[in-house]
CSV table of N, CA, C and O in Angstrom, one decimal:
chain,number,residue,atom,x,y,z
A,1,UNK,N,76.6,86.9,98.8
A,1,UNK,CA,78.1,86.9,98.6
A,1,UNK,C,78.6,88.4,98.9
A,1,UNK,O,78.1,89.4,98.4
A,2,UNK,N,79.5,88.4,99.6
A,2,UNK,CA,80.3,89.9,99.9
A,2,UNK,C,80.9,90.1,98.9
A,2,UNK,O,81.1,89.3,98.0
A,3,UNK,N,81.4,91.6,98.9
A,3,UNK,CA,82.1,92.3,97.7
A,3,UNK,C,83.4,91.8,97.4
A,3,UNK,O,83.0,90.7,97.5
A,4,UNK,N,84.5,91.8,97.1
A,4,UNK,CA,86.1,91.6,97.2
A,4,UNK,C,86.5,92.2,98.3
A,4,UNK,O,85.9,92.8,99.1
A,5,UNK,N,87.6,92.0,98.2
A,5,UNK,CA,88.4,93.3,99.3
A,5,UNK,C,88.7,93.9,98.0
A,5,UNK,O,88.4,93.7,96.8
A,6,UNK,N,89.4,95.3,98.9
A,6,UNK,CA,90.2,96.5,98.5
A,6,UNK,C,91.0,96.3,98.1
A,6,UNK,O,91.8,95.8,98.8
A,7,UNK,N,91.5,96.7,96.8
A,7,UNK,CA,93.3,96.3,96.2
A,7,UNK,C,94.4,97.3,97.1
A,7,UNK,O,94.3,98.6,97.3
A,8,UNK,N,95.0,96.6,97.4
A,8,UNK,CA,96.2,97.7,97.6
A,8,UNK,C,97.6,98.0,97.0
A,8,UNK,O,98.5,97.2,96.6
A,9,UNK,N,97.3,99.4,96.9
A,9,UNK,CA,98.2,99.7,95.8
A,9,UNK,C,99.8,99.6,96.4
A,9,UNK,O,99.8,99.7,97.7
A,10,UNK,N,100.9,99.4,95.8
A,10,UNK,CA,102.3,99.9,96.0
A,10,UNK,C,102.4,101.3,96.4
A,10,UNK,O,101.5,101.9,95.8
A,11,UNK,N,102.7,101.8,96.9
A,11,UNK,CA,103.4,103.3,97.2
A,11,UNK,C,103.9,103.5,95.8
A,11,UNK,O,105.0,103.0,95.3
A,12,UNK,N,102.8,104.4,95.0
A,12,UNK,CA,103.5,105.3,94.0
A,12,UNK,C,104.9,105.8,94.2
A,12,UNK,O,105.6,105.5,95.1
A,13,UNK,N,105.3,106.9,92.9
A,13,UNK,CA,106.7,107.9,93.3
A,13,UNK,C,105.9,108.9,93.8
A,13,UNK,O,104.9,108.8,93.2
A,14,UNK,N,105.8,109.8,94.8
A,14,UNK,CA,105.4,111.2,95.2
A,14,UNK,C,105.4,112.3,93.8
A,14,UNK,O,104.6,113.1,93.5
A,15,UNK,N,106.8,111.9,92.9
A,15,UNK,CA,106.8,112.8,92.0
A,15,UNK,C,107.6,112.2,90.9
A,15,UNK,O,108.7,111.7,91.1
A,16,UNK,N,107.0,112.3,89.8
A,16,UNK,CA,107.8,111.8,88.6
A,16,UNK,C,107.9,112.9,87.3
A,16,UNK,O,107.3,114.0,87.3
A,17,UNK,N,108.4,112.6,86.7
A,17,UNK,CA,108.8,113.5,85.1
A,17,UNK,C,108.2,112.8,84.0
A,17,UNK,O,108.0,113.4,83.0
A,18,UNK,N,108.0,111.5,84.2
A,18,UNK,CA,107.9,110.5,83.2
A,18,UNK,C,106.0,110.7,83.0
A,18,UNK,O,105.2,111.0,83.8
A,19,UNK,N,105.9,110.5,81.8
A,19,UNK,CA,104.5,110.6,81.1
A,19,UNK,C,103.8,109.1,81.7
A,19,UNK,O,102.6,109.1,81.8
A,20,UNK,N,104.5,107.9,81.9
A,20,UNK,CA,103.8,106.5,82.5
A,20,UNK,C,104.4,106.2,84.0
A,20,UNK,O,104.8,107.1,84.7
A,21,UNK,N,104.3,105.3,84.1
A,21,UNK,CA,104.6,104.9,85.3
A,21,UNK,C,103.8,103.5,85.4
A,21,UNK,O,102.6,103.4,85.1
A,22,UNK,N,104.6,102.4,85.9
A,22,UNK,CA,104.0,101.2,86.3
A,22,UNK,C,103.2,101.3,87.9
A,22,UNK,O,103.8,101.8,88.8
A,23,UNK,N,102.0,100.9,88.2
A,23,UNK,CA,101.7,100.4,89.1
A,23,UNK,C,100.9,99.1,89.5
A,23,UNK,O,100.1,98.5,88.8
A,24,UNK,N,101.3,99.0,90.5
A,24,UNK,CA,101.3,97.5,90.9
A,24,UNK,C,100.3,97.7,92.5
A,24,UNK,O,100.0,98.7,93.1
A,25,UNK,N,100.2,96.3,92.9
A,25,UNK,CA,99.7,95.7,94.1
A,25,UNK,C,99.0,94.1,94.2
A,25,UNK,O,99.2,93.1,93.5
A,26,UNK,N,98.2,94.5,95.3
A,26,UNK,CA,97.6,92.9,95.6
A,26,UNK,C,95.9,93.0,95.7
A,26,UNK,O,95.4,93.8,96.4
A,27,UNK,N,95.5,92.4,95.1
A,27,UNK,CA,94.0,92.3,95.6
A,27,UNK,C,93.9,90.7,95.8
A,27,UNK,O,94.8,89.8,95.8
A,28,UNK,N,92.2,90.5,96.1
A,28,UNK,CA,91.8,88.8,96.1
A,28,UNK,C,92.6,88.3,95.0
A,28,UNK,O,93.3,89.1,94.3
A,29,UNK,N,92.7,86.8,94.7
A,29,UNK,CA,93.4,86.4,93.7
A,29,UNK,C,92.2,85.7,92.9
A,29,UNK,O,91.3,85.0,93.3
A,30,UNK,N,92.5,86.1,91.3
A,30,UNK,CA,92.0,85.8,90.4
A,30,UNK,C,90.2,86.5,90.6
A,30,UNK,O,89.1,86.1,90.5
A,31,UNK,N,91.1,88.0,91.0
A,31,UNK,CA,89.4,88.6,90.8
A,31,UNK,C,90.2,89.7,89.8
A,31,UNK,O,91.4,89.9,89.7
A,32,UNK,N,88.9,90.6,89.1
A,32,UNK,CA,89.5,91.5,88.2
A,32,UNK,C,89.4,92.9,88.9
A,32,UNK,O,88.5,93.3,89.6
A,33,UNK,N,90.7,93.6,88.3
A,33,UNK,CA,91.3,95.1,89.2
A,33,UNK,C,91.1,96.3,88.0
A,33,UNK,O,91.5,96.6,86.8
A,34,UNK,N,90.3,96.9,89.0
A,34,UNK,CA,90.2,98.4,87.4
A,34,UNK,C,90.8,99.5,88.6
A,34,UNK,O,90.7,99.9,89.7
A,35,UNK,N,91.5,99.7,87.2
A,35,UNK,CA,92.5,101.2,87.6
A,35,UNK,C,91.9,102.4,87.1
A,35,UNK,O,91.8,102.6,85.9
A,36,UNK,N,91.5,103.3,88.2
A,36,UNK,CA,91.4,104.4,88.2
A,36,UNK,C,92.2,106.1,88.4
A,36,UNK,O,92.5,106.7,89.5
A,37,UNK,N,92.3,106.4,87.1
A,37,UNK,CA,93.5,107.8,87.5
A,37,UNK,C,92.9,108.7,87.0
A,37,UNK,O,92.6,108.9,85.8
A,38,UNK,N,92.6,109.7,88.2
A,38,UNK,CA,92.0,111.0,88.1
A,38,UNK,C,90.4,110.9,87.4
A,38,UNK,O,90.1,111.5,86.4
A,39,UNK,N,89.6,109.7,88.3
A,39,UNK,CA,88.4,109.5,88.5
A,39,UNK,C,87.7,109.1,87.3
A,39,UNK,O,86.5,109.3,87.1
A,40,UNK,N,88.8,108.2,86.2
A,40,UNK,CA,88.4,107.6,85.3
A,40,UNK,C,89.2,106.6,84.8
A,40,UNK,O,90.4,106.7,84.7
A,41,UNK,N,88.3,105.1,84.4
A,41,UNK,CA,88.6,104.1,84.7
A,41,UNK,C,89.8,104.1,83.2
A,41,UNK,O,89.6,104.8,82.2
A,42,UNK,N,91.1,103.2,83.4
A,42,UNK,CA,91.6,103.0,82.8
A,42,UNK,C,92.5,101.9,82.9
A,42,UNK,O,93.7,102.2,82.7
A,43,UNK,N,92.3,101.0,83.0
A,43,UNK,CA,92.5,99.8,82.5
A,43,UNK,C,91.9,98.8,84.0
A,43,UNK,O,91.6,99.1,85.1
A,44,UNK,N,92.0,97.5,83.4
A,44,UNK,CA,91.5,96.4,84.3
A,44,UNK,C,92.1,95.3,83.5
A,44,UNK,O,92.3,95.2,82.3
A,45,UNK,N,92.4,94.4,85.0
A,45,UNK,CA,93.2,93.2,84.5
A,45,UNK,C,92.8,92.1,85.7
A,45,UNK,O,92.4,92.5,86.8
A,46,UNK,N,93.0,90.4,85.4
A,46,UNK,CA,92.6,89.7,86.3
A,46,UNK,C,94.1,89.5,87.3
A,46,UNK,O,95.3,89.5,86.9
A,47,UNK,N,93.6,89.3,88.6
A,47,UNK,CA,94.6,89.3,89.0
A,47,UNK,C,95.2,87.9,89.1
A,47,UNK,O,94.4,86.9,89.1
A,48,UNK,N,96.7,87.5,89.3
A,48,UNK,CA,97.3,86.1,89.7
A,48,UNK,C,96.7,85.5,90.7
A,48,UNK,O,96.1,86.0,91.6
A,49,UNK,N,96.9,84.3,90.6
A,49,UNK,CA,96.3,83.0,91.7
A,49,UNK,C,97.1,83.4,92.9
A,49,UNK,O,96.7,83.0,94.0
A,50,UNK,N,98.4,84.2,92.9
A,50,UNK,CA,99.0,85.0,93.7
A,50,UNK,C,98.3,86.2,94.4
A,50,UNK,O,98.6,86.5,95.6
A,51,UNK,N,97.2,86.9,93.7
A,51,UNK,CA,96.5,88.3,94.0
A,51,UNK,C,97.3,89.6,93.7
A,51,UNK,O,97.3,90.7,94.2
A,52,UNK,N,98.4,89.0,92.5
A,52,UNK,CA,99.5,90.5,92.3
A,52,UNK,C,98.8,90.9,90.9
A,52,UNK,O,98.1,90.1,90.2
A,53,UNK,N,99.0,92.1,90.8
A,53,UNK,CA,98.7,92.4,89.4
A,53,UNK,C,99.6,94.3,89.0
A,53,UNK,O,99.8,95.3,89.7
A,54,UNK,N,99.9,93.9,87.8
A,54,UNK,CA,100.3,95.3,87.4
A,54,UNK,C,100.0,96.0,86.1
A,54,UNK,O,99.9,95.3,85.1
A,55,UNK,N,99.9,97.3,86.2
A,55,UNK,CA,99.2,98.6,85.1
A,55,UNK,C,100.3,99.3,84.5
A,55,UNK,O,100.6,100.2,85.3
A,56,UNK,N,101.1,99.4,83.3
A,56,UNK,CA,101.2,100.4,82.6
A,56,UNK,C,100.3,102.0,82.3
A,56,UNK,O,99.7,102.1,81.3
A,57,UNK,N,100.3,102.7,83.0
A,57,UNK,CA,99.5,104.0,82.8
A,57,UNK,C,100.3,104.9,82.4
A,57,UNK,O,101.5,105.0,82.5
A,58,UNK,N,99.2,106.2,81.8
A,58,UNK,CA,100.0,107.2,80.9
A,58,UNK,C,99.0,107.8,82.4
A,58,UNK,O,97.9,107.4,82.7
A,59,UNK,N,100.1,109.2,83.1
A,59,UNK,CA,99.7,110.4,83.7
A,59,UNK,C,99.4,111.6,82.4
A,59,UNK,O,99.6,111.8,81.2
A,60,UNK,N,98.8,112.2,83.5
A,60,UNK,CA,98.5,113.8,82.7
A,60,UNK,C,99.0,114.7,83.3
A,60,UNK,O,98.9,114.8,84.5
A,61,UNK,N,99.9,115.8,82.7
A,61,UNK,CA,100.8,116.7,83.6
A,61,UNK,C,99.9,117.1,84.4
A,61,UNK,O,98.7,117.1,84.2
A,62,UNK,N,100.6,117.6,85.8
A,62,UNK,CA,100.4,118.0,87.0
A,62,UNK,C,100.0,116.9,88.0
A,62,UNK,O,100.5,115.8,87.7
A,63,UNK,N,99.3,117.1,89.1
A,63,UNK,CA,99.0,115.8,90.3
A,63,UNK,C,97.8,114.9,89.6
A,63,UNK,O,96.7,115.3,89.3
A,64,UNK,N,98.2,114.0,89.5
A,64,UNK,CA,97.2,112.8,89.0
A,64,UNK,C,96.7,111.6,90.6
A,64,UNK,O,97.4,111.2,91.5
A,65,UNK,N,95.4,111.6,90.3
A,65,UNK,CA,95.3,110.5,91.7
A,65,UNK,C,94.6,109.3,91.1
A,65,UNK,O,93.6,109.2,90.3
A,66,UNK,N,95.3,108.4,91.8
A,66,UNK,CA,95.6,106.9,91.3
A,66,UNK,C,94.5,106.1,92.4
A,66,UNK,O,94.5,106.2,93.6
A,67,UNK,N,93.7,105.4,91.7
A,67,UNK,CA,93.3,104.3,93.2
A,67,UNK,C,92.3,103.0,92.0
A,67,UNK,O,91.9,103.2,90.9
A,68,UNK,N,92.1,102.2,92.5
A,68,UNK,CA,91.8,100.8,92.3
A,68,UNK,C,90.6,100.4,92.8
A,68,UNK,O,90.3,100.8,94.0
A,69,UNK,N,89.8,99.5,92.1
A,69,UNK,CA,88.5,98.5,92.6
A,69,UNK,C,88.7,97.0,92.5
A,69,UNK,O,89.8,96.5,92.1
A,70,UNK,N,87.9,96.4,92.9
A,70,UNK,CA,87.9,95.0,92.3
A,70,UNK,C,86.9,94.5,92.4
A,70,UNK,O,86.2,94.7,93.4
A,71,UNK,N,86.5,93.4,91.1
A,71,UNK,CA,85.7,93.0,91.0
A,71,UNK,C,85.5,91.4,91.3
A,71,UNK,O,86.4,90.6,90.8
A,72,UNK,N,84.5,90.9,91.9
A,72,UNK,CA,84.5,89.6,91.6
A,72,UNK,C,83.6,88.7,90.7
A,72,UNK,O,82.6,89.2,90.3
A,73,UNK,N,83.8,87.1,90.5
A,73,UNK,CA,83.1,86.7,89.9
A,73,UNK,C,81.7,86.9,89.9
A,73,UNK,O,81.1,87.0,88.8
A,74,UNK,N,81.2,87.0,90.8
A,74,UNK,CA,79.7,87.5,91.2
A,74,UNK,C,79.6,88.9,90.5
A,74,UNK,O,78.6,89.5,90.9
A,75,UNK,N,80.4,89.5,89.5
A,75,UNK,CA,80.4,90.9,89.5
A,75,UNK,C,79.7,92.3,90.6
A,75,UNK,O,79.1,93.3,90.4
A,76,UNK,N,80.3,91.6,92.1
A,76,UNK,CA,80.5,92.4,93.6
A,76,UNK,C,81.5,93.4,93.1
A,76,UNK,O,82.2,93.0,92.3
A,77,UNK,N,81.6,94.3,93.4
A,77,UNK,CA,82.6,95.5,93.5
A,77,UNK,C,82.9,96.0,94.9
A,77,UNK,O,82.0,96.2,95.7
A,78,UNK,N,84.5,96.1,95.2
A,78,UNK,CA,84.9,96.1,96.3
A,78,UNK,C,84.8,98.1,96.5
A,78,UNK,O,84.7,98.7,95.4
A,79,UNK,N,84.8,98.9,97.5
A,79,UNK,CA,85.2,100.3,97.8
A,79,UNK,C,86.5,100.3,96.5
A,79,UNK,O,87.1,99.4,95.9
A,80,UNK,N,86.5,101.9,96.6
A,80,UNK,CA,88.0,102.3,95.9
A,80,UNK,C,89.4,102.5,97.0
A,80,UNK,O,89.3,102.8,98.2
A,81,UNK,N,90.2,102.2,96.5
A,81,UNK,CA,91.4,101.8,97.2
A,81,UNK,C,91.5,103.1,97.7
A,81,UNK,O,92.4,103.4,98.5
């Protein structure tokens, strides 16, 4: 069995003030999406029979980098977004 695809994320803000920020995207549907910011995992969720899913995250002042895996039933792991 092959891995998932790659989630793809929404186009973050370039720059925010706010301590969260929602992000969102699409991966396979009804596979599970772990969010990774600034190279540690923080949260995972299954995605809709749609393939949408979205993260409440807390940043850490300064540039934070955002990117996504997915997992599938098979527990395959797709590249980071």
């Amino acid at each position: 069995t092959l891995p998932p695809q790659v989630p793809i994320l929404s186009a973050p803000p370039t720059a925010t003030a706010s301590a969260s920020i929602k992000i969102n995207g699409f991966a396979q549907a009804e596979t599970e999406v772990v969010l990774v910011v600034n190279g540690e995992q923080q949260n995972r969720q299954t995605t809709t029979s749609e393939g949408t899913f979205e993260f409440d995250t807390q940043l850490q002042e300064g540039e934070n980098v955002v990117s996504a895996f997915a997992i599938n039933a098979e527990k395959k792991e797709s590249e980071l977004s």
